mmCIF file of C-alpha atoms and ligand atoms in Angstrom:
data_model
loop_
_atom_site.group_PDB
_atom_site.id
_atom_site.type_symbol
_atom_site.label_atom_id
_atom_site.label_comp_id
_atom_site.label_asym_id
_atom_site.label_seq_id
_atom_site.Cartn_x
_atom_site.Cartn_y
_atom_site.Cartn_z
ATOM 1 C CA MET A 30 -1.439 -24.937 1.847
ATOM 2 C CA ARG A 31 0.784 -23.014 4.548
ATOM 3 C CA ALA A 32 -0.668 -19.717 5.542
ATOM 4 C CA ALA A 33 -0.086 -17.104 8.355
ATOM 5 C CA VAL A 34 -3.573 -16.461 10.470
ATOM 6 C CA LEU A 35 -4.454 -13.874 12.770
ATOM 7 C CA GLU A 36 -6.372 -15.685 15.428
ATOM 8 C CA THR A 37 -6.871 -12.969 17.878
ATOM 9 C CA SER A 38 -6.404 -9.223 17.961
ATOM 10 C CA PRO A 39 -4.005 -7.578 19.182
ATOM 11 C CA GLY A 40 -1.818 -10.823 18.257
ATOM 12 C CA ALA A 41 0.766 -12.276 16.355
ATOM 13 C CA LEU A 42 0.552 -14.702 13.234
ATOM 14 C CA VAL A 43 0.541 -18.259 13.419
ATOM 15 C CA VAL A 44 1.736 -20.244 10.476
ATOM 16 C CA GLN A 45 -0.577 -23.379 9.943
ATOM 17 C CA ASP A 46 -2.250 -25.364 7.282
ATOM 18 C CA VAL A 47 -5.276 -24.037 5.610
ATOM 19 C CA SER A 48 -7.480 -25.254 2.824
ATOM 20 C CA VAL A 49 -8.169 -23.420 -0.429
ATOM 21 C CA ASP A 50 -10.954 -24.377 -2.619
ATOM 22 C CA ALA A 51 -11.178 -24.699 -6.390
ATOM 23 C CA PRO A 52 -11.767 -21.543 -8.418
ATOM 24 C CA GLY A 53 -15.462 -20.937 -8.963
ATOM 25 C CA PRO A 54 -16.979 -18.783 -11.634
ATOM 26 C CA GLY A 55 -15.138 -15.489 -12.070
ATOM 27 C CA GLU A 56 -12.327 -16.667 -9.938
ATOM 28 C CA VAL A 57 -8.540 -17.411 -10.265
ATOM 29 C CA LEU A 58 -6.158 -19.362 -8.352
ATOM 30 C CA VAL A 59 -2.781 -17.981 -8.072
ATOM 31 C CA ARG A 60 0.471 -19.590 -6.855
ATOM 32 C CA THR A 61 1.902 -17.097 -4.521
ATOM 33 C CA ALA A 62 5.550 -15.967 -5.662
ATOM 34 C CA ALA A 63 6.000 -13.281 -3.133
ATOM 35 C CA ALA A 64 4.252 -11.125 -0.481
ATOM 36 C CA GLY A 65 5.467 -7.785 1.018
ATOM 37 C CA LEU A 66 4.888 -6.789 4.650
ATOM 38 C CA CYS A 67 3.017 -3.513 4.951
ATOM 39 C CA HIS A 68 2.299 -1.546 7.777
ATOM 40 C CA SER A 69 -1.431 -1.833 7.203
ATOM 41 C CA ASP A 70 -1.296 -5.606 8.143
ATOM 42 C CA LEU A 71 0.340 -4.616 11.431
ATOM 43 C CA HIS A 72 -2.515 -1.975 12.242
ATOM 44 C CA PHE A 73 -5.123 -5.013 12.281
ATOM 45 C CA MET A 74 -2.508 -7.169 14.379
ATOM 46 C CA GLU A 75 -2.387 -4.259 16.760
ATOM 47 C CA ALA A 76 -6.248 -3.775 16.936
ATOM 48 C CA LEU A 77 -6.123 -0.533 15.741
ATOM 49 C CA TYR A 78 -8.589 -1.455 13.139
ATOM 50 C CA PRO A 79 -11.060 -4.262 13.182
ATOM 51 C CA THR A 80 -11.451 -7.288 10.840
ATOM 52 C CA PRO A 81 -13.282 -10.673 11.264
ATOM 53 C CA LEU A 82 -11.152 -13.329 12.618
ATOM 54 C CA PRO A 83 -9.608 -15.669 12.190
ATOM 55 C CA ALA A 84 -8.145 -14.409 9.082
ATOM 56 C CA VAL A 85 -5.195 -15.140 6.725
ATOM 57 C CA LEU A 86 -3.427 -11.546 6.472
ATOM 58 C CA GLY A 87 -1.433 -9.970 3.865
ATOM 59 C CA HIS A 88 -2.460 -7.865 0.755
ATOM 60 C CA GLU A 89 0.870 -7.209 -1.247
ATOM 61 C CA SER A 90 1.391 -9.895 -3.700
ATOM 62 C CA ALA A 91 2.369 -11.373 -6.860
ATOM 63 C CA GLY A 92 2.280 -14.924 -8.455
ATOM 64 C CA VAL A 93 1.391 -17.046 -11.292
ATOM 65 C CA ILE A 94 -2.109 -18.165 -12.417
ATOM 66 C CA GLU A 95 -2.502 -21.831 -11.644
ATOM 67 C CA ALA A 96 -6.064 -22.236 -12.584
ATOM 68 C CA VAL A 97 -9.130 -20.409 -13.627
ATOM 69 C CA GLY A 98 -12.980 -20.801 -12.937
ATOM 70 C CA GLU A 99 -15.689 -20.778 -15.232
ATOM 71 C CA GLY A 100 -16.163 -17.667 -17.535
ATOM 72 C CA VAL A 101 -12.444 -16.411 -16.723
ATOM 73 C CA THR A 102 -11.060 -15.108 -20.106
ATOM 74 C CA TYR A 103 -8.838 -12.279 -18.939
ATOM 75 C CA VAL A 104 -5.957 -14.432 -17.571
ATOM 76 C CA ALA A 105 -4.872 -18.202 -18.263
ATOM 77 C CA PRO A 106 -2.529 -20.652 -16.330
ATOM 78 C CA GLY A 107 0.948 -19.546 -16.589
ATOM 79 C CA ASP A 108 0.010 -15.731 -16.667
ATOM 80 C CA HIS A 109 2.064 -13.623 -14.113
ATOM 81 C CA VAL A 110 0.007 -11.302 -12.178
ATOM 82 C CA ILE A 111 -0.044 -8.757 -9.378
ATOM 83 C CA THR A 112 -2.890 -8.767 -7.078
ATOM 84 C CA CYS A 113 -4.824 -5.502 -5.705
ATOM 85 C CA LEU A 114 -7.256 -4.898 -2.802
ATOM 86 C CA SER A 115 -8.912 -2.451 -5.085
ATOM 87 C CA ALA A 116 -11.083 -5.182 -6.652
ATOM 88 C CA TYR A 117 -13.903 -3.438 -8.683
ATOM 89 C CA CYS A 118 -17.485 -4.549 -9.510
ATOM 90 C CA GLY A 119 -17.279 -2.431 -12.626
ATOM 91 C CA GLY A 120 -20.878 -1.429 -12.238
ATOM 92 C CA CYS A 121 -21.271 1.010 -9.353
ATOM 93 C CA ASP A 122 -21.207 4.846 -9.620
ATOM 94 C CA PHE A 123 -17.498 4.742 -8.494
ATOM 95 C CA CYS A 124 -16.340 2.455 -10.917
ATOM 96 C CA LEU A 125 -18.378 3.877 -13.728
ATOM 97 C CA THR A 126 -16.740 7.347 -12.940
ATOM 98 C CA GLY A 127 -13.410 5.962 -12.671
ATOM 99 C CA ARG A 128 -12.752 5.675 -9.104
ATOM 100 C CA LEU A 129 -12.791 2.042 -8.716
ATOM 101 C CA TYR A 130 -10.556 2.252 -5.477
ATOM 102 C CA LEU A 131 -13.912 3.495 -3.893
ATOM 103 C CA CYS A 132 -16.019 0.707 -5.365
ATOM 104 C CA SER A 133 -19.186 0.281 -3.265
ATOM 105 C CA ASN A 134 -20.397 -2.863 -4.380
ATOM 106 C CA ARG A 135 -17.571 -5.300 -3.696
ATOM 107 C CA ALA A 136 -20.135 -7.836 -2.105
ATOM 108 C CA VAL A 137 -20.538 -9.148 -5.817
ATOM 109 C CA LEU A 138 -16.608 -10.094 -5.609
ATOM 110 C CA GLU A 139 -17.426 -12.352 -2.896
ATOM 111 C CA ARG A 140 -18.960 -15.952 -2.617
ATOM 112 C CA ALA A 141 -22.712 -15.934 -2.390
ATOM 113 C CA PRO A 142 -23.758 -16.539 1.454
ATOM 114 C CA GLY A 143 -24.024 -20.227 2.253
ATOM 115 C CA ALA A 144 -21.570 -21.167 -0.645
ATOM 116 C CA ALA A 145 -18.269 -23.151 0.194
ATOM 117 C CA PRO A 146 -15.851 -20.913 1.857
ATOM 118 C CA ARG A 147 -12.516 -19.832 -0.336
ATOM 119 C CA LEU A 148 -10.555 -20.749 2.790
ATOM 120 C CA SER A 149 -10.960 -23.227 5.422
ATOM 121 C CA ARG A 150 -9.622 -25.470 8.081
ATOM 122 C CA GLY A 151 -11.003 -28.414 9.536
ATOM 123 C CA GLY A 152 -14.270 -27.769 7.734
ATOM 124 C CA GLU A 153 -14.677 -24.261 9.129
ATOM 125 C CA ALA A 154 -14.365 -20.956 7.115
ATOM 126 C CA VAL A 155 -11.202 -18.785 7.515
ATOM 127 C CA ASN A 156 -11.870 -15.139 6.618
ATOM 128 C CA GLN A 157 -10.078 -13.660 3.456
ATOM 129 C CA PHE A 158 -8.426 -10.584 4.223
ATOM 130 C CA MET A 159 -9.101 -7.643 1.915
ATOM 131 C CA ARG A 160 -10.291 -10.231 -0.662
ATOM 132 C CA LEU A 161 -6.616 -11.404 -0.981
ATOM 133 C CA SER A 162 -4.969 -12.930 1.849
ATOM 134 C CA SER A 163 -1.390 -12.987 0.625
ATOM 135 C CA PHE A 164 0.442 -14.632 3.284
ATOM 136 C CA ALA A 165 -0.367 -17.970 1.993
ATOM 137 C CA GLU A 166 1.094 -20.330 -0.713
ATOM 138 C CA GLN A 167 -1.964 -19.746 -2.916
ATOM 139 C CA LEU A 168 -4.595 -16.965 -3.358
ATOM 140 C CA LEU A 169 -8.054 -17.516 -4.513
ATOM 141 C CA VAL A 170 -9.357 -14.054 -5.564
ATOM 142 C CA HIS A 171 -11.899 -12.714 -8.181
ATOM 143 C CA GLU A 172 -10.497 -11.979 -11.350
ATOM 144 C CA HIS A 173 -11.103 -8.532 -10.774
ATOM 145 C CA ALA A 174 -8.434 -8.526 -8.153
ATOM 146 C CA VAL A 175 -5.639 -9.269 -10.374
ATOM 147 C CA VAL A 176 -3.579 -7.503 -13.257
ATOM 148 C CA LYS A 177 -1.473 -9.327 -15.701
ATOM 149 C CA ILE A 178 2.129 -8.146 -16.090
ATOM 150 C CA SER A 179 5.039 -9.123 -18.264
ATOM 151 C CA PRO A 180 6.928 -12.118 -17.397
ATOM 152 C CA ASP A 181 10.244 -10.156 -17.595
ATOM 153 C CA MET A 182 9.172 -8.553 -14.426
ATOM 154 C CA PRO A 183 10.844 -10.197 -11.042
ATOM 155 C CA LEU A 184 7.877 -11.302 -9.007
ATOM 156 C CA ASP A 185 9.565 -10.524 -5.436
ATOM 157 C CA ARG A 186 9.672 -6.820 -6.706
ATOM 158 C CA ALA A 187 6.318 -7.012 -8.423
ATOM 159 C CA ALA A 188 4.756 -7.907 -5.208
ATOM 160 C CA LEU A 189 5.590 -4.427 -4.066
ATOM 161 C CA ILE A 190 3.648 -2.790 -6.710
ATOM 162 C CA GLY A 191 0.500 -4.657 -5.204
ATOM 163 C CA CYS A 192 0.313 -2.020 -2.536
ATOM 164 C CA GLY A 193 3.254 0.132 -1.398
ATOM 165 C CA VAL A 194 4.174 1.453 -4.886
ATOM 166 C CA THR A 195 0.786 2.114 -6.183
ATOM 167 C CA THR A 196 -0.183 3.699 -2.956
ATOM 168 C CA GLY A 197 3.010 5.871 -2.732
ATOM 169 C CA VAL A 198 3.435 6.799 -6.333
ATOM 170 C CA GLY A 199 -0.155 6.922 -6.805
ATOM 171 C CA ALA A 200 -0.888 9.667 -4.138
ATOM 172 C CA VAL A 201 1.442 11.821 -6.040
ATOM 173 C CA PHE A 202 0.272 11.178 -9.649
ATOM 174 C CA ARG A 203 -3.388 10.483 -9.120
ATOM 175 C CA THR A 204 -4.563 11.922 -5.852
ATOM 176 C CA ALA A 205 -2.499 15.126 -5.298
ATOM 177 C CA ARG A 206 -1.420 15.387 -9.054
ATOM 178 C CA VAL A 207 1.946 17.191 -8.421
ATOM 179 C CA GLU A 208 3.263 19.128 -11.172
ATOM 180 C CA PRO A 209 6.976 19.715 -12.342
ATOM 181 C CA GLY A 210 8.775 22.301 -10.237
ATOM 182 C CA ALA A 211 6.321 21.878 -7.049
ATOM 183 C CA THR A 212 7.576 22.017 -3.540
ATOM 184 C CA VAL A 213 6.670 18.724 -1.668
ATOM 185 C CA ALA A 214 7.353 17.204 1.842
ATOM 186 C CA VAL A 215 6.875 13.680 2.813
ATOM 187 C CA VAL A 216 6.253 12.843 6.484
ATOM 188 C CA GLY A 217 7.221 9.260 7.109
ATOM 189 C CA CYS A 218 9.603 7.519 4.833
ATOM 190 C CA GLY A 219 8.935 3.613 5.180
ATOM 191 C CA GLY A 220 7.795 1.558 2.469
ATOM 192 C CA ILE A 221 4.949 3.989 1.568
ATOM 193 C CA GLY A 222 6.634 7.372 2.070
ATOM 194 C CA LEU A 223 9.903 6.226 -0.219
ATOM 195 C CA ASN A 224 7.571 5.600 -2.782
ATOM 196 C CA VAL A 225 5.853 8.916 -2.454
ATOM 197 C CA VAL A 226 9.394 10.271 -2.547
ATOM 198 C CA GLN A 227 9.982 8.560 -5.731
ATOM 199 C CA GLY A 228 6.851 9.468 -7.310
ATOM 200 C CA ALA A 229 7.597 13.114 -6.551
ATOM 201 C CA ARG A 230 10.969 12.610 -8.288
ATOM 202 C CA ILE A 231 9.423 10.953 -11.339
ATOM 203 C CA ALA A 232 6.847 13.680 -11.403
ATOM 204 C CA GLY A 233 9.646 16.313 -11.497
ATOM 205 C CA ALA A 234 9.111 18.023 -8.235
ATOM 206 C CA GLY A 235 11.525 20.901 -7.591
ATOM 207 C CA ARG A 236 12.217 20.314 -3.869
ATOM 208 C CA ILE A 237 11.324 17.144 -2.038
ATOM 209 C CA VAL A 238 11.797 17.433 1.654
ATOM 210 C CA ALA A 239 11.943 13.914 3.257
ATOM 211 C CA VAL A 240 10.876 13.864 7.134
ATOM 212 C CA ASP A 241 11.457 10.790 9.479
ATOM 213 C CA VAL A 242 12.726 10.047 12.943
ATOM 214 C CA ASN A 243 15.094 7.415 11.605
ATOM 215 C CA ARG A 244 18.365 8.333 10.134
ATOM 216 C CA ASP A 245 18.754 5.265 7.916
ATOM 217 C CA LYS A 246 15.318 6.064 6.421
ATOM 218 C CA LEU A 247 16.486 9.583 5.629
ATOM 219 C CA GLU A 248 19.488 8.171 3.808
ATOM 220 C CA LEU A 249 17.252 5.974 1.785
ATOM 221 C CA ALA A 250 14.898 8.882 0.967
ATOM 222 C CA GLN A 251 17.785 10.598 -0.540
ATOM 223 C CA GLU A 252 18.624 7.658 -2.743
ATOM 224 C CA PHE A 253 14.920 7.712 -3.734
ATOM 225 C CA GLY A 254 15.144 11.454 -4.658
ATOM 226 C CA ALA A 255 14.680 13.484 -1.753
ATOM 227 C CA THR A 256 16.575 17.085 -2.176
ATOM 228 C CA ASP A 257 16.437 17.589 1.475
ATOM 229 C CA VAL A 258 15.843 15.581 4.925
ATOM 230 C CA VAL A 259 14.611 16.753 8.336
ATOM 231 C CA ASP A 260 15.056 14.486 11.275
ATOM 232 C CA ALA A 261 11.819 15.031 13.104
ATOM 233 C CA SER A 262 13.467 13.602 16.345
ATOM 234 C CA GLN A 263 15.621 16.611 16.599
ATOM 235 C CA GLY A 264 13.391 19.645 17.185
ATOM 236 C CA ASP A 265 10.363 21.306 15.275
ATOM 237 C CA ALA A 266 10.130 19.529 11.822
ATOM 238 C CA VAL A 267 7.320 21.966 10.662
ATOM 239 C CA ALA A 268 9.516 25.018 11.186
ATOM 240 C CA ALA A 269 12.508 22.976 9.512
ATOM 241 C CA VAL A 270 10.398 22.161 6.400
ATOM 242 C CA ARG A 271 8.752 25.867 6.235
ATOM 243 C CA GLU A 272 12.307 27.298 6.344
ATOM 244 C CA LEU A 273 13.647 24.872 3.786
ATOM 245 C CA SER A 274 10.691 25.572 1.407
ATOM 246 C CA SER A 275 10.513 29.461 1.894
ATOM 247 C CA GLY A 276 7.511 29.549 3.839
ATOM 248 C CA GLY A 277 5.870 26.123 3.344
ATOM 249 C CA VAL A 278 5.243 23.377 0.464
ATOM 250 C CA GLU A 279 2.752 23.043 -2.222
ATOM 251 C CA TYR A 280 2.006 19.510 -1.216
ATOM 252 C CA SER A 281 2.525 17.514 1.943
ATOM 253 C CA PHE A 282 1.980 13.995 2.326
ATOM 254 C CA GLU A 283 1.362 12.060 5.616
ATOM 255 C CA ALA A 284 2.690 8.166 5.427
ATOM 256 C CA ILE A 285 2.566 7.142 9.014
ATOM 257 C CA GLY A 286 -0.847 7.039 10.321
ATOM 258 C CA SER A 287 -0.609 9.440 13.238
ATOM 259 C CA LYS A 288 -2.707 12.307 14.382
ATOM 260 C CA SER A 289 0.209 14.458 15.464
ATOM 261 C CA ALA A 290 2.090 13.893 12.039
ATOM 262 C CA THR A 291 -1.174 14.519 10.050
ATOM 263 C CA GLU A 292 -1.496 18.039 12.058
ATOM 264 C CA GLN A 293 2.242 18.613 11.191
ATOM 265 C CA ALA A 294 2.023 17.775 7.531
ATOM 266 C CA PHE A 295 -1.059 20.185 7.287
ATOM 267 C CA ARG A 296 1.015 22.878 9.118
ATOM 268 C CA MET A 297 3.723 22.424 6.567
ATOM 269 C CA LEU A 298 1.763 23.812 3.754
ATOM 270 C CA ARG A 299 1.869 27.317 2.029
ATOM 271 C CA SER A 300 -1.375 29.127 1.237
ATOM 272 C CA GLY A 301 -3.183 27.353 -1.243
ATOM 273 C CA GLY A 302 -1.149 24.043 -0.559
ATOM 274 C CA THR A 303 -2.576 20.566 -0.228
ATOM 275 C CA CYS A 304 -1.983 17.890 2.243
ATOM 276 C CA THR A 305 -2.778 14.275 1.331
ATOM 277 C CA VAL A 306 -3.204 11.704 4.216
ATOM 278 C CA ILE A 307 -1.998 8.270 3.193
ATOM 279 C CA GLY A 308 -1.499 6.767 6.807
ATOM 280 C CA MET A 309 -4.227 4.641 8.437
ATOM 281 C CA ILE A 310 -5.069 6.802 11.521
ATOM 282 C CA PRO A 311 -6.491 4.854 14.225
ATOM 283 C CA VAL A 312 -10.244 4.279 14.179
ATOM 284 C CA GLY A 313 -11.858 6.911 16.685
ATOM 285 C CA THR A 314 -8.968 9.319 16.393
ATOM 286 C CA HIS A 315 -9.851 12.840 15.295
ATOM 287 C CA ILE A 316 -7.625 15.273 13.855
ATOM 288 C CA GLU A 317 -7.297 18.810 14.586
ATOM 289 C CA LEU A 318 -6.713 21.824 12.472
ATOM 290 C CA HIS A 319 -6.459 25.579 13.130
ATOM 291 C CA GLY A 320 -9.718 26.988 11.300
ATOM 292 C CA PRO A 321 -8.217 30.373 10.163
ATOM 293 C CA ASP A 322 -5.832 28.235 7.919
ATOM 294 C CA LEU A 323 -8.664 27.269 5.512
ATOM 295 C CA LEU A 324 -9.032 30.970 4.554
ATOM 296 C CA SER A 325 -5.658 30.662 2.936
ATOM 297 C CA GLU A 326 -7.228 27.986 0.815
ATOM 298 C CA LYS A 327 -5.216 25.125 2.451
ATOM 299 C CA LYS A 328 -6.465 21.704 1.574
ATOM 300 C CA ILE A 329 -6.415 18.286 3.349
ATOM 301 C CA GLN A 330 -7.493 15.152 1.550
ATOM 302 C CA GLY A 331 -7.290 11.427 2.023
ATOM 303 C CA SER A 332 -5.781 8.823 -0.352
ATOM 304 C CA ASN A 333 -7.138 5.339 -0.790
ATOM 305 C CA MET A 334 -4.408 2.869 -2.487
ATOM 306 C CA GLY A 335 -3.123 5.966 -4.493
ATOM 307 C CA SER A 336 -6.530 6.434 -6.262
ATOM 308 C CA ASN A 337 -5.523 3.704 -8.377
ATOM 309 C CA ARG A 338 -7.072 2.206 -11.642
ATOM 310 C CA PHE A 339 -4.489 -0.561 -11.202
ATOM 311 C CA ARG A 340 -5.110 -2.661 -14.238
ATOM 312 C CA VAL A 341 -3.873 0.419 -16.174
ATOM 313 C CA ASP A 342 -1.272 1.765 -13.549
ATOM 314 C CA MET A 343 0.623 -1.328 -12.412
ATOM 315 C CA PRO A 344 1.758 -2.381 -15.830
ATOM 316 C CA ARG A 345 2.941 1.332 -16.221
ATOM 317 C CA TYR A 346 5.129 1.004 -12.988
ATOM 318 C CA VAL A 347 6.329 -2.372 -14.315
ATOM 319 C CA ASP A 348 7.537 -0.384 -17.220
ATOM 320 C CA LEU A 349 9.029 2.335 -15.334
ATOM 321 C CA TYR A 350 10.976 -0.412 -13.115
ATOM 322 C CA LEU A 351 12.149 -2.283 -16.357
ATOM 323 C CA GLN A 352 13.423 1.097 -17.698
ATOM 324 C CA GLY A 353 15.194 1.796 -14.658
ATOM 325 C CA ARG A 354 13.346 4.849 -13.485
ATOM 326 C CA LEU A 355 11.277 3.122 -10.489
ATOM 327 C CA LYS A 356 13.452 1.773 -7.744
ATOM 328 C CA LEU A 357 12.502 -1.393 -6.323
ATOM 329 C CA ASP A 358 15.594 -3.209 -5.903
ATOM 330 C CA GLU A 359 16.455 -0.805 -2.834
ATOM 331 C CA LEU A 360 13.082 -0.976 -1.353
ATOM 332 C CA VAL A 361 13.566 -4.696 -0.361
ATOM 333 C CA SER A 362 15.696 -4.543 2.857
ATOM 334 C CA ALA A 363 15.020 -8.515 3.555
ATOM 335 C CA ARG A 364 13.782 -11.515 1.835
ATOM 336 C CA ILE A 365 12.351 -13.856 4.399
ATOM 337 C CA GLY A 366 10.469 -17.172 4.655
ATOM 338 C CA LEU A 367 6.614 -17.367 5.616
ATOM 339 C CA ASP A 368 7.684 -18.781 8.998
ATOM 340 C CA GLN A 369 9.683 -15.679 9.907
ATOM 341 C CA VAL A 370 6.582 -13.301 8.969
ATOM 342 C CA ASN A 371 6.374 -12.148 12.871
ATOM 343 C CA GLU A 372 9.887 -11.272 12.894
ATOM 344 C CA GLY A 373 9.420 -9.300 9.758
ATOM 345 C CA PHE A 374 6.743 -7.426 11.660
ATOM 346 C CA GLN A 375 9.224 -6.867 14.617
ATOM 347 C CA ALA A 376 11.790 -5.372 12.382
ATOM 348 C CA MET A 377 9.180 -3.034 10.869
ATOM 349 C CA LYS A 378 8.158 -1.594 14.290
ATOM 350 C CA ALA A 379 12.062 -1.311 15.135
ATOM 351 C CA GLY A 380 12.369 0.819 11.964
ATOM 352 C CA SER A 381 15.006 -1.246 10.777
ATOM 353 C CA VAL A 382 13.409 -2.062 7.272
ATOM 354 C CA ALA A 383 11.968 -0.347 4.157
ATOM 355 C CA ARG A 384 10.093 -3.322 3.089
ATOM 356 C CA SER A 385 10.510 -7.187 4.171
ATOM 357 C CA VAL A 386 9.226 -9.602 1.261
ATOM 358 C CA ILE A 387 8.226 -13.132 1.810
ATOM 359 C CA VAL A 388 9.609 -15.219 -0.840
ATOM 360 C CA PHE A 389 7.611 -18.409 -1.287
HETATM 361 N N1 NAD B 14 -4.260 4.865 2.358
HETATM 362 C C1 NAD B 14 -3.850 3.764 1.966
HETATM 363 O O1 NAD B 14 -4.400 3.281 0.753
HETATM 364 C C2 NAD B 14 -2.550 2.775 2.405
HETATM 365 C C3 NAD B 14 -2.103 1.951 1.703
HETATM 366 C C4 NAD B 14 -0.924 1.550 2.325
HETATM 367 C C5 NAD B 14 -0.496 1.734 3.626
HETATM 368 N N2 NAD B 14 -1.041 2.844 4.138
HETATM 369 C C6 NAD B 14 -0.739 3.244 5.501
HETATM 370 O O2 NAD B 14 0.387 3.948 5.236
HETATM 371 C C7 NAD B 14 1.043 4.188 6.460
HETATM 372 C C8 NAD B 14 2.769 3.916 6.369
HETATM 373 O O3 NAD B 14 2.905 2.468 5.933
HETATM 374 P P1 NAD B 14 4.406 1.975 5.877
HETATM 375 O O4 NAD B 14 4.116 0.448 5.406
HETATM 376 O O5 NAD B 14 5.207 2.719 4.915
HETATM 377 O O6 NAD B 14 4.955 1.953 7.179
HETATM 378 P P2 NAD B 14 6.445 1.952 7.813
HETATM 379 O O7 NAD B 14 6.462 1.253 9.225
HETATM 380 O O8 NAD B 14 7.234 1.206 6.860
HETATM 381 O O9 NAD B 14 7.072 3.110 7.713
HETATM 382 C C9 NAD B 14 6.272 4.293 8.678
HETATM 383 C C10 NAD B 14 7.662 5.317 8.770
HETATM 384 O O10 NAD B 14 7.357 6.508 9.708
HETATM 385 C C11 NAD B 14 8.538 6.889 10.456
HETATM 386 N N3 NAD B 14 7.896 7.720 11.579
HETATM 387 C C12 NAD B 14 7.194 6.952 12.811
HETATM 388 N N4 NAD B 14 6.919 8.103 13.695
HETATM 389 C C13 NAD B 14 7.443 9.166 12.820
HETATM 390 C C14 NAD B 14 7.186 10.641 13.393
HETATM 391 N N5 NAD B 14 6.802 10.910 14.488
HETATM 392 N N6 NAD B 14 7.612 11.598 12.563
HETATM 393 C C15 NAD B 14 8.290 11.291 11.359
HETATM 394 N N7 NAD B 14 8.418 9.921 10.881
HETATM 395 C C16 NAD B 14 8.084 8.802 11.748
HETATM 396 C C17 NAD B 14 9.064 5.581 10.666
HETATM 397 O O11 NAD B 14 10.434 5.704 11.097
HETATM 398 C C18 NAD B 14 8.887 4.845 9.373
HETATM 399 O O12 NAD B 14 10.027 5.068 8.492
HETATM 400 C C19 NAD B 14 0.455 3.106 7.474
HETATM 401 O O13 NAD B 14 -0.376 3.707 8.327
HETATM 402 C C20 NAD B 14 -0.118 2.119 6.411
HETATM 403 O O14 NAD B 14 -1.251 1.723 6.931
HETATM 404 C C21 NAD B 14 -2.298 3.416 3.792
HETATM 405 ZN ZN1 ZN B 15 -0.673 -2.024 2.296
HETATM 406 ZN ZN1 ZN B 16 -17.866 -0.861 -8.101
#
């Protein structure tokens, strides 16, 4: 099959032939229909985060089950599925307390050491990225990495639920638990931030302030539900948000992966407010807060994949889309082929797209 491989980091992807094995016990083979480009892939391509190489990148996808391994009863060939990197063991402390996104025993979802690799070329193993490797014509994954969805759902838009929607909307619903009427600021309105904005709209937030340095993103944010916008390239974004929200917001979100934007998001809070950091801040970077701010009970927390229970959450997001309440059509700025994957990441860096989706 054709797949996009990261050979060296920093580096670009190289589209080439990679072999995929037959599904073993507990595994499913998925014919990839679509895969979205998320900034997290780019962080690994830019060596801001480490991953074993060579690896087939990509982690936001949807497709159709082609074959299942021994013991798999959850899905059958022909079923439509969304993949999720939050594959769960089902038996660790985190899984058993409803926090499968923090599962601490994912090794049991991998093949045993010494077994044939899931992905290979010329007889040598190619690493699977985040237990998925979505930039490929087929995915061979553990059954705990997929959720079955309605065949009515278009698969190119379903792919976006695999990371961006679940991360952004989930950060609002599940990590921060924003309540109706609350004030919200969203710093960074790319694929993730726009989903935070629409999550806040669906949750009934009263005021939703979108912050970005790109005018087009701010316009899109208004379409997704932002009540106010702040162009961070024009002066002090913290002061602007504090003024718009009469002294600070109850919930702020960082969706960039930047030290300074995280510090800004924290300073946008009113007393008692909560800052939720979604962006992947580069390894080795420390963030600085003004200690006395904690006396006013300001809080800061991380959010991993929207604190999801994806087999419950993703079908709900599908329903919200099919009812017209979750915007996904507007999120797809470009549909591209696998061969254009590097151009897709260039467009992300240039800020000209919300999401590019590879259609197979
Ligand atoms: N925590 C998780 O589970 C999780 C999951 C998925 C993605 N992420 C991370 O979320 C972050 C965002 O991902 P994305 O795919 O939306 O990226 P993106 O590139 O699509 O969007 C980033 C946005 O930030 C804006 N921006 C850049 N610098 C800014 C600044 N100084 N002030 C205001 N806005 C600024 C850009 O214009 C762009 O609109 C990344 O770090 C990604 O790795 C985290
Ligand atoms: Zn992602
Ligand atoms: Zn677990």
